[in-house]
Amino acid sequence: MTVAVAKVLRVFLEDTAQPRYGYELMQVTGFPSGKLYPIVARLQAAGWLIKEQEDIDPSVAGRPPRRMYRLSPDGIQTARFELAALSEQLRPPAEGVQGILRPEGGAL
């Protein structure tokens, strides 16, 4: 799990019922399309994301339908588990544990 994938998953987990579209995801994450869409494609291939086409009349809306993405039920559960595991891995060690790095370099 990369930080970029975690950032995308967090957006979907903010409201699991809310479908998201690419441009919105780019705005929220700050990722360009060349970084975002490979992540979305991998998540979709893994079964974490479901892709749907927006149901609109293009002539009325004045634009083509968007491709919308949302977490699958398994994707919701797995994403929560993986983000919790990542958070645990990134948690600083308890005080008194040898080898804690100092910001200025070296270990305590």
XYZ file of C-alpha atoms in Angstrom:
108
model
C 0.000 0.000 0.000
C 1.577 3.257 -1.108
C 0.809 6.642 0.384
C -0.808 7.655 -2.921
C -3.160 4.658 -2.868
C -3.964 5.369 0.779
C -4.816 8.981 -0.082
C -7.216 7.884 -2.837
C -8.856 5.289 -0.588
C -9.378 7.851 2.168
C -11.388 9.994 -0.257
C -13.669 7.056 -1.039
C -14.011 6.156 2.648
C -15.143 9.680 3.603
C -18.580 8.725 2.242
C -18.785 5.189 0.899
C -22.212 5.802 -0.669
C -20.942 8.775 -2.698
C -19.663 7.856 -6.167
C -16.630 9.863 -7.292
C -15.453 10.835 -10.751
C -11.918 11.329 -12.008
C -11.699 15.110 -12.116
C -13.137 15.356 -8.605
C -10.566 12.826 -7.370
C -7.774 14.822 -9.033
C -8.940 18.003 -7.274
C -9.247 16.373 -3.844
C -6.001 14.391 -3.965
C -3.945 16.894 -5.938
C -2.794 14.071 -8.242
C -2.532 14.585 -11.999
C -4.452 12.184 -14.227
C -1.268 10.244 -15.048
C -0.875 9.360 -11.374
C -4.536 8.984 -10.420
C -5.893 6.788 -13.189
C -3.305 3.990 -12.827
C -4.220 3.822 -9.116
C -7.937 3.736 -9.943
C -7.329 1.040 -12.580
C -5.367 -1.124 -10.105
C -8.064 -0.743 -7.445
C -10.730 -1.633 -9.991
C -8.759 -4.688 -11.216
C -8.387 -5.817 -7.590
C -12.161 -5.619 -7.142
C -12.016 -2.745 -4.656
C -13.676 -0.217 -6.978
C -16.793 -0.454 -9.099
C -16.970 1.679 -12.250
C -20.328 2.964 -13.459
C -21.392 5.404 -16.121
C -23.412 8.411 -15.021
C -27.033 8.195 -16.166
C -27.629 11.574 -17.801
C -28.874 12.944 -21.092
C -25.748 14.514 -22.671
C -27.791 17.004 -24.689
C -29.540 18.285 -21.558
C -26.403 18.258 -19.371
C -24.224 19.777 -22.098
C -21.460 17.222 -21.472
C -20.818 13.527 -21.871
C -21.655 11.171 -19.008
C -18.966 10.778 -16.380
C -17.396 7.517 -15.329
C -18.173 7.212 -11.657
C -16.271 5.070 -9.155
C -17.263 3.782 -5.748
C -15.874 1.224 -3.334
C -17.291 -2.276 -3.570
C -18.522 -3.826 -0.308
C -15.338 -5.925 -0.143
C -13.329 -2.839 -1.088
C -14.765 -0.900 1.851
C -13.833 -3.618 4.320
C -10.392 -4.256 2.822
C -9.559 -0.555 2.491
C -10.407 0.077 6.150
C -8.296 -2.884 7.221
C -5.314 -1.917 5.037
C -5.393 1.744 6.105
C -5.525 0.697 9.768
C -2.556 -1.619 9.183
C -0.644 1.170 7.436
C -1.415 3.543 10.292
C -0.101 0.966 12.757
C 3.106 0.534 10.740
C 3.667 4.298 10.664
C 3.027 4.796 14.381
C 6.169 5.911 16.217
C 7.661 3.299 18.534
C 6.836 3.496 22.212
C 9.084 5.620 24.395
C 12.138 3.850 25.682
C 12.466 1.684 22.589
C 16.062 1.613 21.342
C 16.892 2.945 17.895
C 14.440 5.832 17.742
C 15.716 8.248 15.120
C 16.124 11.928 15.861
C 15.109 14.593 13.294
C 18.646 15.990 13.378
C 20.085 12.567 12.578
C 21.359 9.605 14.504
C 19.588 7.483 17.068
C 18.766 8.093 20.707
